[in-house]
Short mmCIF file of C-alpha atoms and ligand atoms in Angstrom, two decimals:
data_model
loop_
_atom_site.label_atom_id
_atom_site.label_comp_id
_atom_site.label_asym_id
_atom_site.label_seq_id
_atom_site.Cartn_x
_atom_site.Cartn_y
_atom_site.Cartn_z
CA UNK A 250 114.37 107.52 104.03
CA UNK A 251 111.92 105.09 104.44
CA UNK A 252 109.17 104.38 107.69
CA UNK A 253 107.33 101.25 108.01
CA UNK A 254 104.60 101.78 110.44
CA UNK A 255 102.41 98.53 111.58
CA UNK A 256 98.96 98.65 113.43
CA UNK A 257 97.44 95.76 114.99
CA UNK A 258 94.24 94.04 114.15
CA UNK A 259 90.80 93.97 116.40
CA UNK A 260 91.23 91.69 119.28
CA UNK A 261 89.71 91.60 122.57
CA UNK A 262 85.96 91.48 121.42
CA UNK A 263 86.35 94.78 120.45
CA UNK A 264 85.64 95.98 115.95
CA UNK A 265 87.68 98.24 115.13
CA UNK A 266 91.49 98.89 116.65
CA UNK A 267 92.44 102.80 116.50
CA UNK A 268 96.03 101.74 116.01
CA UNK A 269 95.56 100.04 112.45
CA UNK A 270 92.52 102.69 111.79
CA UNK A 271 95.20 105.73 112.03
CA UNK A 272 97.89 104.02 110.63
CA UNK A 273 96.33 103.41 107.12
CA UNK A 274 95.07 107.19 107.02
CA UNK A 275 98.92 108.43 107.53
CA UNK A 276 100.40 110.17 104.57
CA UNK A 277 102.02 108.12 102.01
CA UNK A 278 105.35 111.05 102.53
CA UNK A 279 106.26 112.50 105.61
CA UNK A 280 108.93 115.07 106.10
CA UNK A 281 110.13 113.40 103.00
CA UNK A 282 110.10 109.75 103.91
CA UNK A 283 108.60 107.09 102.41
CA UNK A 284 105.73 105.37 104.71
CA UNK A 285 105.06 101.83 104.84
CA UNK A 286 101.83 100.88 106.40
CA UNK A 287 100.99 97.29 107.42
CA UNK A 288 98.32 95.37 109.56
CA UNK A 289 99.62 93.01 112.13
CA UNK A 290 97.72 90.01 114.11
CA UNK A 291 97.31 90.26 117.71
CA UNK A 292 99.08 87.05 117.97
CA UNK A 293 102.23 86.09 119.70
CA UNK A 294 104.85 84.97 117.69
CA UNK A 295 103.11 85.42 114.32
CA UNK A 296 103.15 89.04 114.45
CA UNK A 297 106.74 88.91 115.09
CA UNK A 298 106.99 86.62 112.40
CA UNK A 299 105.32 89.18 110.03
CA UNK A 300 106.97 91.73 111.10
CA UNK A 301 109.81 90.55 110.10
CA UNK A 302 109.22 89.69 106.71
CA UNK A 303 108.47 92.76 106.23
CA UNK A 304 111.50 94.30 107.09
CA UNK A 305 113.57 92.05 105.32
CA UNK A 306 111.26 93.17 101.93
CA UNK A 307 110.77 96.52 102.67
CA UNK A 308 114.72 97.41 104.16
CA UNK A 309 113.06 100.76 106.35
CA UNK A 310 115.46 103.38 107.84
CA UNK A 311 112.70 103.11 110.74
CA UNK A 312 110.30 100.85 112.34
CA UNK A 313 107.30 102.42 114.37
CA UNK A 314 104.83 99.67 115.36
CA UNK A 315 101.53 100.90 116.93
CA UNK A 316 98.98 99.13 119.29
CA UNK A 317 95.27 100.42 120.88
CA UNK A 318 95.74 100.97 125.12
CA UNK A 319 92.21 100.75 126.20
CA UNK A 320 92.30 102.63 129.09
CA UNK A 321 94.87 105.30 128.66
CA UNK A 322 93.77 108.85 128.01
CA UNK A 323 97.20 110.13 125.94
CA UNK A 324 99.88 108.92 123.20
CA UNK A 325 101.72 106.49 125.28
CA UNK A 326 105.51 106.25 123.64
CA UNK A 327 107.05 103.52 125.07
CA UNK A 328 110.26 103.31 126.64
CA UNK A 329 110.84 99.83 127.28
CA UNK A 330 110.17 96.13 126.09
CA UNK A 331 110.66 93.13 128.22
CA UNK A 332 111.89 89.39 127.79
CA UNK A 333 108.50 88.28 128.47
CA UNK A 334 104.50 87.50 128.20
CA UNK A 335 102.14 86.95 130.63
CA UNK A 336 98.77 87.20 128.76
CA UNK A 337 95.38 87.78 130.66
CA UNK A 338 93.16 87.23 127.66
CA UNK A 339 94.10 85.04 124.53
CA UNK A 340 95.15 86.51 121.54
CA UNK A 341 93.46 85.96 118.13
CA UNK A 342 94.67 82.83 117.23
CA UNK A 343 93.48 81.53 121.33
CA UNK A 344 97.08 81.67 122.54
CA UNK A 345 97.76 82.44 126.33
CA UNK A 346 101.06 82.23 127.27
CA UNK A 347 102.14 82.50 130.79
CA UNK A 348 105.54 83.66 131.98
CA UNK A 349 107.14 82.90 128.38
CA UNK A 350 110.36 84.21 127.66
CA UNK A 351 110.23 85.72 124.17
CA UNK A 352 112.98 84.98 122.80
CA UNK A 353 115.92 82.74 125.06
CA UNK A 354 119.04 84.10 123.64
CA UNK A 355 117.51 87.78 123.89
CA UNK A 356 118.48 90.70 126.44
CA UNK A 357 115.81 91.13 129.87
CA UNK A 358 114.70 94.41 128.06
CA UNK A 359 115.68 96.44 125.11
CA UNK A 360 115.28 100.59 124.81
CA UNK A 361 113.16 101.87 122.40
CA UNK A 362 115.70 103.50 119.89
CA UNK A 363 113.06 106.24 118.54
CA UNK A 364 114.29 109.89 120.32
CA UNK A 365 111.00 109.72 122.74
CA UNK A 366 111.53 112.94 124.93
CA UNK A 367 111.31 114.62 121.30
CA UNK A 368 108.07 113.09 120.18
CA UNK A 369 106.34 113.84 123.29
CA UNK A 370 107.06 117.33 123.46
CA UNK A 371 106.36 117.94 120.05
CA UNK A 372 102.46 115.56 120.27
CA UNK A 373 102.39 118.47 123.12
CA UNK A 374 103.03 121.02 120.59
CA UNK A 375 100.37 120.04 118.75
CA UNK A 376 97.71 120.39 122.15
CA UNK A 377 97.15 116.37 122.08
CA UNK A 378 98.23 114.54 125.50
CA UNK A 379 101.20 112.20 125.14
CA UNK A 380 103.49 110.92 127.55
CA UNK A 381 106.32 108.36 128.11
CA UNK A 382 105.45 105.09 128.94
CA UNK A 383 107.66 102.85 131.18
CA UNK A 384 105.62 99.64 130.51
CA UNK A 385 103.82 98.02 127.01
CA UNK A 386 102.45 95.40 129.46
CA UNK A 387 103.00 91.53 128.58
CA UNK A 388 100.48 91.41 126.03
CA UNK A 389 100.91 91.14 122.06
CA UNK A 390 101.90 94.77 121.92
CA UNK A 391 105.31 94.27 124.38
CA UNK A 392 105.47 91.09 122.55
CA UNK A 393 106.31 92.76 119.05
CA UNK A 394 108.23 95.85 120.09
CA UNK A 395 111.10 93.66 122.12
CA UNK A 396 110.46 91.38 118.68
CA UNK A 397 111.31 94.70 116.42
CA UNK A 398 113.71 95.63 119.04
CA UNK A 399 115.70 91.65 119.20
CA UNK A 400 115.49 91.74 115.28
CA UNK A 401 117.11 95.10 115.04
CA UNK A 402 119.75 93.91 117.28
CA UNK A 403 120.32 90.48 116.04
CA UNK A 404 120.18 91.69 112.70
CA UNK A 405 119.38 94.98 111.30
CA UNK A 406 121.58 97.21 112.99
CA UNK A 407 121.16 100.23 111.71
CA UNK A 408 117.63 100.73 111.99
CA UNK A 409 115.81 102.70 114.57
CA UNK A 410 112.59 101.05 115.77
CA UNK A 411 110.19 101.36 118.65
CA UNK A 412 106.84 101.50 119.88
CA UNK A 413 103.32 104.20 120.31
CA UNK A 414 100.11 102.89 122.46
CA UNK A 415 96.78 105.23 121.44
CA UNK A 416 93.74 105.17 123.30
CA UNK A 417 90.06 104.04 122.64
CA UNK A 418 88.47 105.85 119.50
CA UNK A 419 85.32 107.45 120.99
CA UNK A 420 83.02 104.81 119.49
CA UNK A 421 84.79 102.31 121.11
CA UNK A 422 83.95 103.90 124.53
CA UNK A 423 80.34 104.92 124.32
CA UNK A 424 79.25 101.60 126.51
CA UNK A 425 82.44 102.14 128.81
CA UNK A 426 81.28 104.63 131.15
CA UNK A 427 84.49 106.86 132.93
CA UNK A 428 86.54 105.53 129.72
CA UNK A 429 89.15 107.83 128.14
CA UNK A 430 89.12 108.30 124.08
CA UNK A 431 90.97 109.86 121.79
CA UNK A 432 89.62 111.25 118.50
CA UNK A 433 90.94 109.15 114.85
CA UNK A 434 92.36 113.14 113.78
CA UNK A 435 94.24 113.24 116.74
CA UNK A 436 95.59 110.22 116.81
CA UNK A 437 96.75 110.80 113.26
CA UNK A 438 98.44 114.10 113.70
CA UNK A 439 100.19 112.66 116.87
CA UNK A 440 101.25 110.29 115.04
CA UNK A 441 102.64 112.00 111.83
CA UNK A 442 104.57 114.27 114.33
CA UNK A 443 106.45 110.87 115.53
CA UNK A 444 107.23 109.99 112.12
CA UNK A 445 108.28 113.64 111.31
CA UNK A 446 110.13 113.50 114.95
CA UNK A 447 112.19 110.77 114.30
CA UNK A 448 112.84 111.12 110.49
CA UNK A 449 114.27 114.95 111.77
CA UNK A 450 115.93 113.82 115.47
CA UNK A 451 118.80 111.78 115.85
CA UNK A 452 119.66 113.00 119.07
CA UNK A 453 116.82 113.10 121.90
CA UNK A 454 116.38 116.24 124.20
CA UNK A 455 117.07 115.90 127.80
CA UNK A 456 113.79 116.52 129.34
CA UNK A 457 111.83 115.04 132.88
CA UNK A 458 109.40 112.90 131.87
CA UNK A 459 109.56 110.36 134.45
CA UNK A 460 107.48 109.15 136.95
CA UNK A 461 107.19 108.29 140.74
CA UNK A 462 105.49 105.58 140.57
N1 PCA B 182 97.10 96.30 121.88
C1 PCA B 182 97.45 95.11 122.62
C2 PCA B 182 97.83 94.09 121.59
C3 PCA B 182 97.30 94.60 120.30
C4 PCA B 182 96.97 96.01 120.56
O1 PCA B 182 96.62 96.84 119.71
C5 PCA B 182 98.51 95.37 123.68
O2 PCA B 182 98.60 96.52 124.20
O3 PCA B 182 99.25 94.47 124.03
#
C-alpha cells in the first residue's frame, strides 16, 4: 500500500508551518505502507494543481494532506470540505478570493473518506488531544481537501483521501500570549497513528464525537 502525505508551506507571516515540519520527519514505512511526503504552496488553485500531479505519478492507495490551525489546541481531523473560498488574508502567491466556488461542476461538500472516529480515538490512545472537526474553514487548507476529495471522485475512485489540521509548534507561540501549541513529537506520533489508522481500518467505529455547536 502506498500513503502520500502533503504539508503546506509557511504562509501567513509566520517561518516555519508544523504541518510540512512533521510530515517530512514521518517514517518512510508505516504499518507496512509506503509514505510519500510532499510540500504544498499555500496557494489556491496551484496546490490543487500539485496535488494532483502527484497523484497521477505516485498512484497512492491513500491521500492524507495536512495543514497548521493556529489557534486550535488538538489534532483537528476533518470531516468535511466545502464548494468554496472566502479568504481573509492572501495566500502566497497574493491571491484573495472571495465567495469562489472551487470547482463549478463539483458537489456543495464532499466527506472525508479516511475512517475519522478511528483516528481520533486511537491519537487519544496515545494521550495527545484530537478531535473531529466539522469545518477546514475557506482558506487554502478547505481549498485542497474538497480538491483531493473532487479529484478522487472525478477520477481516482478508489482512493481514500482526506484531511488533519495541527496546531502551533511551541516556537511559533512564544509572542502569542493565551495561544495553544502542540509539541513537533506529538504531532508526529498523532500523525503516524492516522496513517497506521487508515492503512489498518476500512470500516470506521460508531462513536459520539459531535458537537452542539
Ligand atoms: N493552513 C491554512 C492553509 C495552509 C495551512 O497550513 C488553512 O488552514 O487553510
Amino acid at each position: 500500500m502506498k500513503v502520500l502525505v502533503t504539508g503546506f508551506d509557511p504562509f501567513g507571516g509566520e517561518k516555519v508551518n508544523p504541518a510540512f515540519e512533521a510530515v517530512k520527519r514521518l517514517e518512510d514505512k508505516i504499518a507496512g505502507a509506503q509514505v510519500i511526503k510532499v510540500e504544498i504552496p499555500t496557494v489556491f488553485r496551484k496546490s490543487i494543481e500539485i496535488l494532483d500531479k502527484k497523484i497521477e505519478e505516485e498512484k497512492p492507495d491513500v491521500v492524507i494532506c495536512v495543514g497548521q490551525a493556529g489557534g486550535r489546541f488538538d489534532m483537528t481531523v476533518e470531516r468535511v470540505a466545502i464548494n468554496i473560498s472566502d479568504a481573509s488574508i492572501e495566500d502566497n502567491e497574493g491571491n484573495k478570493p472571495i465567495d469562489e466556488t472551487i470547482f463549478e461542476d463539483g458537489e456543495n461538500a464532499y466527506f472525508s473518506s479516511l475512517p475519522i472516529k478511528s483516528i481520533v480515538s486511537n491519537i487519544r490512545n496515545e494521550k495527545i488531544p484530537a478531535s473531529v472537526s466539522n469545518t477546514a474553514g475557506t482558506y487554502v487548507c478547505n481549498h485542497i481537501m474538497y480538491g483531493l476529495l473532487y479529484l478522487i471522485d472525478k477520477k481516482y475512485k478508489n482512493i481514500r483521501g482526506g484531511f488533519i489540521h495541527v496546531p502551533y509548534l511551541p516556537e511559533q507561540v512564544v509572542d502569542k500570549r493565551s495561544t495553544p501549541s502542540m509539541n513537533i513529537n506529538d504531532i508526529v506520533t498523532a500523525l503516524t497513528v492516522a496513517i497506521k489508522t487508515t492503512v489498518e481500518t476500512q470500516n470506521d467505529i460508531k462513536i459520539s464525537d459531535g458537537k452542539t455547536h
